[in-house]
Coordinates of C-alpha atoms and ligand atoms in Angstrom, one line a residue:
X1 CA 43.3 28.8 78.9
X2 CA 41.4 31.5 81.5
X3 CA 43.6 34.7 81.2
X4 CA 45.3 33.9 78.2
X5 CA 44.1 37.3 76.8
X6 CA 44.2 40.5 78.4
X7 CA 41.0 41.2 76.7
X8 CA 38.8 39.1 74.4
X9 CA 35.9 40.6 72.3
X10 CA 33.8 37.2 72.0
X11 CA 31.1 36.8 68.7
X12 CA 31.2 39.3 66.7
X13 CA 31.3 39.8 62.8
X14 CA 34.8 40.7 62.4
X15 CA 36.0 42.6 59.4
X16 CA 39.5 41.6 58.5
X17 CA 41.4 42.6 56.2
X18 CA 39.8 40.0 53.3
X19 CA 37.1 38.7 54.9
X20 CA 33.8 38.9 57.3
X21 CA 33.2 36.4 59.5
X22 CA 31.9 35.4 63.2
X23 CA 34.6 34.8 65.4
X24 CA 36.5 35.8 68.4
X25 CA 39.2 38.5 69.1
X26 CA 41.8 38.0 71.4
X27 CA 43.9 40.9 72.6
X28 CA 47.7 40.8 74.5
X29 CA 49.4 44.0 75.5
X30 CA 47.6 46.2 73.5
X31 CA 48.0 44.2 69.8
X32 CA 45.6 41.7 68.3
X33 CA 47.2 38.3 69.1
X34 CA 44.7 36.0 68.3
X35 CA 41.4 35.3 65.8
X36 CA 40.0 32.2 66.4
X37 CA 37.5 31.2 68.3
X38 CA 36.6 30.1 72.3
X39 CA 39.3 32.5 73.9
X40 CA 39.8 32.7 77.1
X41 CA 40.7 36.3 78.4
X42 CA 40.5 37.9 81.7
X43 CA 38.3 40.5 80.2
X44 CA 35.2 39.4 77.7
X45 CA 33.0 41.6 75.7
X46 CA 30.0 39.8 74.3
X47 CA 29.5 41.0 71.2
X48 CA 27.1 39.0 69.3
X49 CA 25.3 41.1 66.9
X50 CA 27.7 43.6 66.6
X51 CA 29.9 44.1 63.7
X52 CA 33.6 44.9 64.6
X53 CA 35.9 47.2 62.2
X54 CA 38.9 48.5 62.2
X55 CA 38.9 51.8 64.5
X56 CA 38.7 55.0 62.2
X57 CA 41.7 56.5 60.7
X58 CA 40.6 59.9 59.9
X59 CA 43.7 61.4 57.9
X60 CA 42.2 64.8 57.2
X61 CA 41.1 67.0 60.4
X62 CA 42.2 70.5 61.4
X63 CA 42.7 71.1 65.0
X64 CA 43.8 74.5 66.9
X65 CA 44.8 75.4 63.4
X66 CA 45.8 79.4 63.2
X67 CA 42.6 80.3 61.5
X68 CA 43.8 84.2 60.7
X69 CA 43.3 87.6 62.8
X70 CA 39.8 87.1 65.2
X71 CA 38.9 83.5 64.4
X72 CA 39.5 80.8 66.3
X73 CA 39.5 76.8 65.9
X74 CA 36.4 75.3 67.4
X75 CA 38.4 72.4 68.4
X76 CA 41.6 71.9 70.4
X77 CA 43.5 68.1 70.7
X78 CA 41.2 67.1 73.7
X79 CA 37.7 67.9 72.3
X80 CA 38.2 67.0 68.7
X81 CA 39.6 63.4 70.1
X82 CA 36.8 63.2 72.4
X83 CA 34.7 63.2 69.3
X84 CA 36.7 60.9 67.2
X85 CA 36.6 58.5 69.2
X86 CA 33.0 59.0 70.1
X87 CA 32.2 58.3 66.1
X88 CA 34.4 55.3 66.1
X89 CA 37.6 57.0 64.7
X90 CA 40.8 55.9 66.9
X91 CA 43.9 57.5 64.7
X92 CA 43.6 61.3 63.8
X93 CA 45.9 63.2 61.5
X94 CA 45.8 67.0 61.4
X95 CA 47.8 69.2 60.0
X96 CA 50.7 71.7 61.3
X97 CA 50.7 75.2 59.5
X98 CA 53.7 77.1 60.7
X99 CA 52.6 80.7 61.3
X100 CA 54.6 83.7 60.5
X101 CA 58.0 82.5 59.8
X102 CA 58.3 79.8 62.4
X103 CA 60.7 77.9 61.1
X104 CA 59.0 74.2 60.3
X105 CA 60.7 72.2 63.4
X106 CA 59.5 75.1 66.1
X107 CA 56.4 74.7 64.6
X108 CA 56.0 70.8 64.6
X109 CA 57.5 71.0 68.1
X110 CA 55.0 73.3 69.4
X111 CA 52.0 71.5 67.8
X112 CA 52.8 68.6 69.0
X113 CA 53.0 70.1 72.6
X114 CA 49.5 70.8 72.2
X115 CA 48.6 66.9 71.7
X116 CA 50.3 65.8 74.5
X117 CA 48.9 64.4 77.3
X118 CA 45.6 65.7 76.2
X119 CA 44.5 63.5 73.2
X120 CA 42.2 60.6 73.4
X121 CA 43.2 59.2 69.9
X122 CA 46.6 58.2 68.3
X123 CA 47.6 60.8 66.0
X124 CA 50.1 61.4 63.7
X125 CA 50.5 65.3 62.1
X126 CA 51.0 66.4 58.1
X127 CA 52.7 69.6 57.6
X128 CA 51.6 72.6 55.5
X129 CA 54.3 73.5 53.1
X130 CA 53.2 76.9 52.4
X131 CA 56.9 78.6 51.6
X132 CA 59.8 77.4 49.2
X133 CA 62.8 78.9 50.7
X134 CA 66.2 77.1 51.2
X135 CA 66.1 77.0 54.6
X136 CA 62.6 75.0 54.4
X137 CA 63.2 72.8 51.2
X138 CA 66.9 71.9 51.9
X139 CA 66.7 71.4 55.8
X140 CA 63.7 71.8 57.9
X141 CA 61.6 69.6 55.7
X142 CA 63.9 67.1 54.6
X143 CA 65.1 66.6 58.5
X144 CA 61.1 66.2 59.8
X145 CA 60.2 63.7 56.8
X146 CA 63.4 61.7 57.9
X147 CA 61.8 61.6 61.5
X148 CA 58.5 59.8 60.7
X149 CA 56.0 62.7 59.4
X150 CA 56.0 61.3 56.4
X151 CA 53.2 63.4 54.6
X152 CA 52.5 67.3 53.6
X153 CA 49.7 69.2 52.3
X154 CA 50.3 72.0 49.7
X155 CA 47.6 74.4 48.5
X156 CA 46.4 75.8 44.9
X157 CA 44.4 78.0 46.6
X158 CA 44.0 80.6 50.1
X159 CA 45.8 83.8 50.0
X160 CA 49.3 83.1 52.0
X161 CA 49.2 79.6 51.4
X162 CA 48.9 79.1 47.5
X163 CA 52.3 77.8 45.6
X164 CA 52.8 78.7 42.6
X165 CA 53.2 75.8 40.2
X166 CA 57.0 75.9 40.1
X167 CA 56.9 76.0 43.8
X168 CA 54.8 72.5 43.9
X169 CA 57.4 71.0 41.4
X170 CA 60.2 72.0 44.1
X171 CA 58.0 70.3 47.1
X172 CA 57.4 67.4 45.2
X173 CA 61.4 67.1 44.4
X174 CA 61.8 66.9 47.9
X175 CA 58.9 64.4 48.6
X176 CA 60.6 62.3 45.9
X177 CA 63.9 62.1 47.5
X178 CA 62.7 61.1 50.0
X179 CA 59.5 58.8 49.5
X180 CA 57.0 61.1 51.0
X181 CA 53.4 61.8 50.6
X182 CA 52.0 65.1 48.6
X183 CA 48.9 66.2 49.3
X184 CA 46.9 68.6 46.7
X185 CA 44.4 71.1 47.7
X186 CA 43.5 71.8 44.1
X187 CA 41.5 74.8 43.2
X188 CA 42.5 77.7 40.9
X189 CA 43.3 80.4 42.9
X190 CA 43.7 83.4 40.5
X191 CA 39.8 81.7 39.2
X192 CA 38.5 82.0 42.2
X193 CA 39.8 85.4 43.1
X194 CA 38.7 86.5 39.7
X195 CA 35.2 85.2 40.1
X196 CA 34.7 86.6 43.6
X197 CA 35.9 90.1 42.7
X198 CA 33.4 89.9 39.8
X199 CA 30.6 88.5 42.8
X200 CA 31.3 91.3 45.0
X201 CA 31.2 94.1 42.5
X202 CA 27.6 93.0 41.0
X203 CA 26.7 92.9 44.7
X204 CA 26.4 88.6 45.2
X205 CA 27.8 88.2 48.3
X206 CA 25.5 85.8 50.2
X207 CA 27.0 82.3 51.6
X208 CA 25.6 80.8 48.6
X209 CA 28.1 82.7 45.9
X210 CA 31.3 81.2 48.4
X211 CA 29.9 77.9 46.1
X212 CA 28.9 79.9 43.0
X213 CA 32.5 81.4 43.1
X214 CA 34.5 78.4 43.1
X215 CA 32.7 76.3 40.3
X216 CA 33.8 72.5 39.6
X217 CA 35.7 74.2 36.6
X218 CA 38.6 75.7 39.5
X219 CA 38.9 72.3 40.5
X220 CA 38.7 70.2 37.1
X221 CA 41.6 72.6 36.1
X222 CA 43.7 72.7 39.4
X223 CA 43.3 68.7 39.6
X224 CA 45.0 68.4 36.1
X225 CA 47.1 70.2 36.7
X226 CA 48.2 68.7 40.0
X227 CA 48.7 65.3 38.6
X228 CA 50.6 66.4 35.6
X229 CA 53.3 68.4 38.0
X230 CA 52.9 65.2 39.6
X231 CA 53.7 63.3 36.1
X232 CA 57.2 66.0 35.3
X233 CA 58.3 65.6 39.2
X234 CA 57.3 61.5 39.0
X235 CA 56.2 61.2 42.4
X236 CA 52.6 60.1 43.7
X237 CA 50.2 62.3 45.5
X238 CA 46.9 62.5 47.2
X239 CA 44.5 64.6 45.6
X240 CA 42.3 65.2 48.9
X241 CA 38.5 66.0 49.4
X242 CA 37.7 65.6 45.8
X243 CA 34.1 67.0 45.1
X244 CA 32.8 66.4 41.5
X245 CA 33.2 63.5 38.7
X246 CA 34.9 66.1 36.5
X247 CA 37.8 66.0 38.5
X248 CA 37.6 62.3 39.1
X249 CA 37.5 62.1 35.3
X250 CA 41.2 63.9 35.3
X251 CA 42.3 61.6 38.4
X252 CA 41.1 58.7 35.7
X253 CA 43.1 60.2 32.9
X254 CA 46.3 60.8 35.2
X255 CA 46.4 57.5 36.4
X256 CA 45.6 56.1 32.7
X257 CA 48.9 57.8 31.8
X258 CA 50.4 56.0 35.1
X259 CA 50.9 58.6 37.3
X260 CA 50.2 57.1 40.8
X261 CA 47.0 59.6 42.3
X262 CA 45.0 58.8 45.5
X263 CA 41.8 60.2 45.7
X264 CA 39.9 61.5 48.9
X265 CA 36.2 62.7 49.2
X266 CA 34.3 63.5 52.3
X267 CA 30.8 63.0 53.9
X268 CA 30.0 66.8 52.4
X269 CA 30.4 66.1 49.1
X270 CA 27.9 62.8 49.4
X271 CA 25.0 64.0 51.1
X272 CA 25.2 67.7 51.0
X273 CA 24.8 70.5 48.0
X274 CA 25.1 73.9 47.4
X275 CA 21.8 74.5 48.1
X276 CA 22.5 74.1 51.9
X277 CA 24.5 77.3 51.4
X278 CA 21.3 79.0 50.5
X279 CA 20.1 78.4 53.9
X280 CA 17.5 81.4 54.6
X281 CA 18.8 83.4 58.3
X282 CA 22.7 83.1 57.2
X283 CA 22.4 79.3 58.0
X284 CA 23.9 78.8 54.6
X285 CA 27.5 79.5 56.1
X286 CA 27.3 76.8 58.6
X287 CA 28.3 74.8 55.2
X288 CA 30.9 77.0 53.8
X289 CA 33.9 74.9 53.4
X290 CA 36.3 74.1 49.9
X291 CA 35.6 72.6 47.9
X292 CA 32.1 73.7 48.3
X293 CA 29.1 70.8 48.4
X294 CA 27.9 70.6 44.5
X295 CA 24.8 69.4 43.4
X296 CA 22.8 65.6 43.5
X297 CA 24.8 64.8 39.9
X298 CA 28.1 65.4 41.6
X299 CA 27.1 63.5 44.5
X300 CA 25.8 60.5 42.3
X301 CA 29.5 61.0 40.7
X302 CA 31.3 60.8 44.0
X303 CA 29.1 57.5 44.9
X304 CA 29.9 55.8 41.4
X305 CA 34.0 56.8 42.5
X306 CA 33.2 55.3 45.6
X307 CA 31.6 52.2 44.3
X308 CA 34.2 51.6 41.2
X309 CA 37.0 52.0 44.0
X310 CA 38.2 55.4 42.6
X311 CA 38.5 56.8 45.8
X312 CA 40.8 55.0 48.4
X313 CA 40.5 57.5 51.1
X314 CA 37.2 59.0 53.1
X315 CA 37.6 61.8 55.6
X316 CA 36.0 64.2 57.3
X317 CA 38.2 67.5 56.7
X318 CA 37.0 68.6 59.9
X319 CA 37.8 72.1 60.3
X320 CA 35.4 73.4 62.8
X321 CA 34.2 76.6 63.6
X322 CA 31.7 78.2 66.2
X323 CA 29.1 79.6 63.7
X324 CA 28.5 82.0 66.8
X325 CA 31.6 83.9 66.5
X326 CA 32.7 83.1 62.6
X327 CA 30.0 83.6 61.5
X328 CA 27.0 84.5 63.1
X329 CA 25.3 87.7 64.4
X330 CA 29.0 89.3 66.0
X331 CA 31.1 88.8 63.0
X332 CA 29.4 91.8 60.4
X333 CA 32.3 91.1 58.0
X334 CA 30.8 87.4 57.3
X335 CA 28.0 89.0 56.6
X336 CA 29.6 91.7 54.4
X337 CA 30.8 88.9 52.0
X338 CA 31.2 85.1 51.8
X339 CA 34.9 86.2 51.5
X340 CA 35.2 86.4 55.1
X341 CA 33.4 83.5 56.5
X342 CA 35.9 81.1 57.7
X343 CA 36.3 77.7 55.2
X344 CA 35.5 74.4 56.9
X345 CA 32.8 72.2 58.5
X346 CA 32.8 70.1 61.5
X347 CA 32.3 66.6 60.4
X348 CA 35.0 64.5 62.9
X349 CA 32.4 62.1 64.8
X350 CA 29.7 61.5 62.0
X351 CA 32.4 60.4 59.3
X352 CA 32.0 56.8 59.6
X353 CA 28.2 56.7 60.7
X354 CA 27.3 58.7 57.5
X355 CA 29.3 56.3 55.4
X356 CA 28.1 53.0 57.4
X357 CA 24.6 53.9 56.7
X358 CA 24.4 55.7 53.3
X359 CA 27.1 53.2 52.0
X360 CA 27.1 49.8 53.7
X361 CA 23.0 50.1 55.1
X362 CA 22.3 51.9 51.5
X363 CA 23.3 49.2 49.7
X364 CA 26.9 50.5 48.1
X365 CA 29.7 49.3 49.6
X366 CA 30.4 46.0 51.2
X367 CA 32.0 46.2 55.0
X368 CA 35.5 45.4 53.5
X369 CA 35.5 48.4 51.1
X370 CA 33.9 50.4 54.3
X371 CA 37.2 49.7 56.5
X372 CA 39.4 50.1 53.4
X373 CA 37.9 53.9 52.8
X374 CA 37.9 54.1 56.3
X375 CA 40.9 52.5 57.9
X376 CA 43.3 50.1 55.6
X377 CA 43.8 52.6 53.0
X378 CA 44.9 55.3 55.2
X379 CA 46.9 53.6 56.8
X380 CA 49.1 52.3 53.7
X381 CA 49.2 56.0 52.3
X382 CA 50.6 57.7 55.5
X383 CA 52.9 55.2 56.6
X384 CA 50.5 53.7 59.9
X385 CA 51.9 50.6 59.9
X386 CA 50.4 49.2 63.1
X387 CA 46.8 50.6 62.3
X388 CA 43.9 50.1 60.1
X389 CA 43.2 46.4 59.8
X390 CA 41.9 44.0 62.4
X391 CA 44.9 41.1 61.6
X392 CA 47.1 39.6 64.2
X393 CA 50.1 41.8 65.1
X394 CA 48.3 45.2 65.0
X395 CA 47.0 47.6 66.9
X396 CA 44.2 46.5 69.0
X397 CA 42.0 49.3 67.5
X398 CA 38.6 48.3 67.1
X399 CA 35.0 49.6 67.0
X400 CA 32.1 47.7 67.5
X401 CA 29.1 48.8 65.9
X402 CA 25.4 48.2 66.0
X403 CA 24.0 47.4 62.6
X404 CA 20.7 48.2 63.3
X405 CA 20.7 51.1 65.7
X406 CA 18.4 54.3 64.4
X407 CA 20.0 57.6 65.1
X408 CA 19.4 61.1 64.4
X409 CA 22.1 63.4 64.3
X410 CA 21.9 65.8 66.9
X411 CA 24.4 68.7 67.4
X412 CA 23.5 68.2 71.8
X413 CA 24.8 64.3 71.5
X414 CA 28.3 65.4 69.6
X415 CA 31.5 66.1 71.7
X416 CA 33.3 68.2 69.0
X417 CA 33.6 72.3 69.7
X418 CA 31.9 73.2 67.3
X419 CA 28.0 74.8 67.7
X420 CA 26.6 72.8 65.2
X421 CA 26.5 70.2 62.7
X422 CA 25.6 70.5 58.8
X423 CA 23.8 66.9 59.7
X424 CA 21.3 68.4 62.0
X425 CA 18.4 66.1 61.5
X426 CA 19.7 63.7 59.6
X427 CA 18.6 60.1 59.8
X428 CA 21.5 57.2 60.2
X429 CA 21.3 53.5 60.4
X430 CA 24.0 51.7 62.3
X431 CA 26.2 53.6 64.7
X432 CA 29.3 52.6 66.9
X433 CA 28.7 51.5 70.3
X434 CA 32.2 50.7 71.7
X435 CA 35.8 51.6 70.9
X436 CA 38.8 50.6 71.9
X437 CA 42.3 52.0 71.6
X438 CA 45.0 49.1 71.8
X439 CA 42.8 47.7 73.3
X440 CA 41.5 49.5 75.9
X441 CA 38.0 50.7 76.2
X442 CA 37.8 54.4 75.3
X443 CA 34.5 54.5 74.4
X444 CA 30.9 52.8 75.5
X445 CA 27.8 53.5 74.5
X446 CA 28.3 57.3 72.8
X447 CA 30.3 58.2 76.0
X448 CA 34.1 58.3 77.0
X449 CA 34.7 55.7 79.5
X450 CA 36.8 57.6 81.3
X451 CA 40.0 56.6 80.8
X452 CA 42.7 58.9 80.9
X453 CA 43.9 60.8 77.3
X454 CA 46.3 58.2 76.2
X455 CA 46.5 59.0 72.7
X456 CA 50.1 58.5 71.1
X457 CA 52.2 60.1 68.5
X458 CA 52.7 57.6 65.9
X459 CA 56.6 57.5 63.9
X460 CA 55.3 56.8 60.6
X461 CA 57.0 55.1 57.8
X462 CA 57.4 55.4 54.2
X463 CA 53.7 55.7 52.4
X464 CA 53.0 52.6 50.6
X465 CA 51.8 53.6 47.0
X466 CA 52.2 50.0 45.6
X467 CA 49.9 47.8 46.4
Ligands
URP1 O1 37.0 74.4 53.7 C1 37.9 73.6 54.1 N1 38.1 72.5 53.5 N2 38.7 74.0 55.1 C2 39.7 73.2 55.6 C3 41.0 73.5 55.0 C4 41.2 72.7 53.7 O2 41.3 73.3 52.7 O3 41.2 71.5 53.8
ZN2 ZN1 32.7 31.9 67.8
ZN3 ZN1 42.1 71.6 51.6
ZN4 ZN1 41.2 70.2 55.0

């Protein structure tokens, strides 16, 4: 049947949602409508030797996020996209932070205003609950859950954006009423604030203390707690970029005691340490981000989570910044103290090659836990319920990836904003060489095709916290 298929991707290994096997994918009107084998398409791509996953979901980036007085976002919609979907990632989810006291809707409006048009990935958006008032709890968040943005971030920690713990049991009533998604940035804030006062006054105030300042004890204690407010509000919640086995160890407990946690780490907290913020030349705040790298026990920690299945979720927190102007030569405050160097790391188009070869290559994870961390599992939790599996009926999103393929990470072959990556030098096996977006090509050989921005807002559903 010549044409039956708009597109057919012939040969490769697929990775479905159970199992990896050789075989064809055909593709109508954007959706996988076919696996099988011998389709007929008016489009073919051989891809014999190639390995096809589930395109990216990366449900933790920050893009054109207000970043606080001087400091801008290294990345708007159309560059961090660009590199998404340059690293194999095809559905990105950043967050809105209302500034001021933009009401939540004025904000969401005008963030999404920024995607449109512009974004070469789907994306859906979390919000930032950052205030408790009536007008926010009872209304605003209630009325932009019940329209598909089905997921919100609250923060232990940052000066402005903290709740207090009452205020977390208030957001998470409203995230139970209506079958929403909490996600915890857990780390003690009057600790840390303590700790770096104590820094500064005995004159430590290198990148290296932003680490020494916000131990794995801030986070052990702020992840308890999280889940048990959790446990007295009875809803489930995301604990994200988790960076040490002592907090996995409370995520254990929490979950022994049946409170329903997800758990997120990131390619930082896997590869590297606090060390890197004792870069010589200031380097080491090209790795100042929060939770800060730990050390190669932590790591091994984070790999055993991987491994047991402790960690559904794998993300990048991308949250560049141009080490130029944050950091670097013209911004004396960052040099003054760690306190001032802007939190975050880019980390949007190496997410899924770091993984790929340290995980899959290194021997760790099979390909079906890879596009579970990757894809499946974010999906599920934030309501995507078109994206993250290659099965018939969904989204045409796929990657195809080279196995074998050596690559160095270099910050000249990335398309994020950023002016560097932490990765600089780093050696990867296996690296995407195609992507499609519903089935369009989007990417080919480490370069946009081309194709217009066609990235779309996706109404999300209810997460799915029960398997
Ligand atoms: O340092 C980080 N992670 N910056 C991004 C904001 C956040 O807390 O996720
Ligand atoms: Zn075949
Ligand atoms: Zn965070
Ligand atoms: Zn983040």
């Amino acid at each position: 049947m010549s044409g039956a298929h708009d597109l057919v991707i012939r040969g490769a290994r697929v990775v479905t949602g159970d199992t990896v096997a050789e075989m064809d994918i055909g593709v109508r009107a954007g959706r996988i409508a076919t696996l099988g084998h011998d389709l007929s398409g008016a489009q073919v791509v051989a891809a014999g030797g190639l390995i096809a996953l589930p395109g990216g979901i990366d449900s933790h980036v920050h893009i054109s996020q207000p970043s606080g007085p001087g400091i801008e976002m290294a990345d708007d919609f159309a560059s961090a996209s660009a590199a998404a979907i340059c690293g194999g990632t095809t559905t990105i989810m950043p967050f809105c932070l209302p500034e001021g006291d933009t009401p939540l809707r004025a904000a969401m409006d005008a963030y999404l205003a920024r995607a449109d048009g512009v974004c070469h990935a789907d994306y859906g958006v979390h919000l930032i609950v950052h205030r408790t008032d009536a007008q926010t709890l009872g209304q605003d968040l209630p009325a932009l859950l019940e329209d598909g943005h089905t997921s919100f971030k609250v923060f232990m920690t940052y000066a402005g954006l903290a709740l207090s713990d009452r205020q977390i049991l208030d957001v998470m009533a409203v995230a139970r009423r209506h079958g929403a998604m909490v996600m915890v940035h857990a780390e003690n804030e009057d600790a840390i604030e303590f700790l770096r006062d104590e820094a500064e006054r005995t004159g430590r105030t290198a990148p290296l203390h932003h680490a020494t300042t916000r131990p794995v004890a801030v986070e052990r204690e702020a992840v308890h707690r999280a889940t048990t407010l959790a446990e007295i509000a009875g809803v489930p919640l995301t604990i994200v970029h988790v960076s040490n086995g002592a907090a996995l160890d409370e995520i254990r407990r929490a979950r022994a005691r049946g409170t329903r946690v997800f758990a997120e780490t990131c390619p930082q907290y896997l590869t590297l340490t606090a060390d890197d913020l004792d870069r010589s030349g200031f380097e080491g705040a090209k790795y100042v981000c929060s939770p800060p790298p730990r050390d190669a026990a932590e790591q091994a920690a984070c790999w055993a989570g991987i491994e047991r299945g402790e960690f559904e979720l794998f993300s990048s927190d991308h949250c560049p910044f141009r080490f130029a102007d944050a950091a670097g030569k013209d911004a004396p405050g960052a040099r003054a103290s760690f306190r001032n160097i802007p939190n975050g790391i880019p980390g949007i188009e190496t997410r899924l090659p770091i993984l790929f070869s340290e995980g899959v290559v290194g021997g760790r994870i099979s390909l079906e836990r890879f596009a579970a961390l990757t894809a499946g599992n974010h999906a599920r939790l934030y309501g995507l319920t078109s994206k993250g599996v290659i099965a018939v009926g969904a989204d045409a999103d796929i990657v195809l990836w080279d196995p074998g393929a050596r690559r160095t990470i270099r910050q000249a072959d990335l398309h994020h904003g950023a002016d560097y990556t932490p990765w600089e030098g780093f050696e990867i096996t296996g690296w995407p060489v195609a992507t499609f977006l519903r089935g369009v090509a989007v990417m080919r050989d480490g370069a946009l095709t081309g194709a217009a921005p066609s990235g779309r807002l996706l109404h999300r559903a209810r997460p799915r916290t029960v398997p």
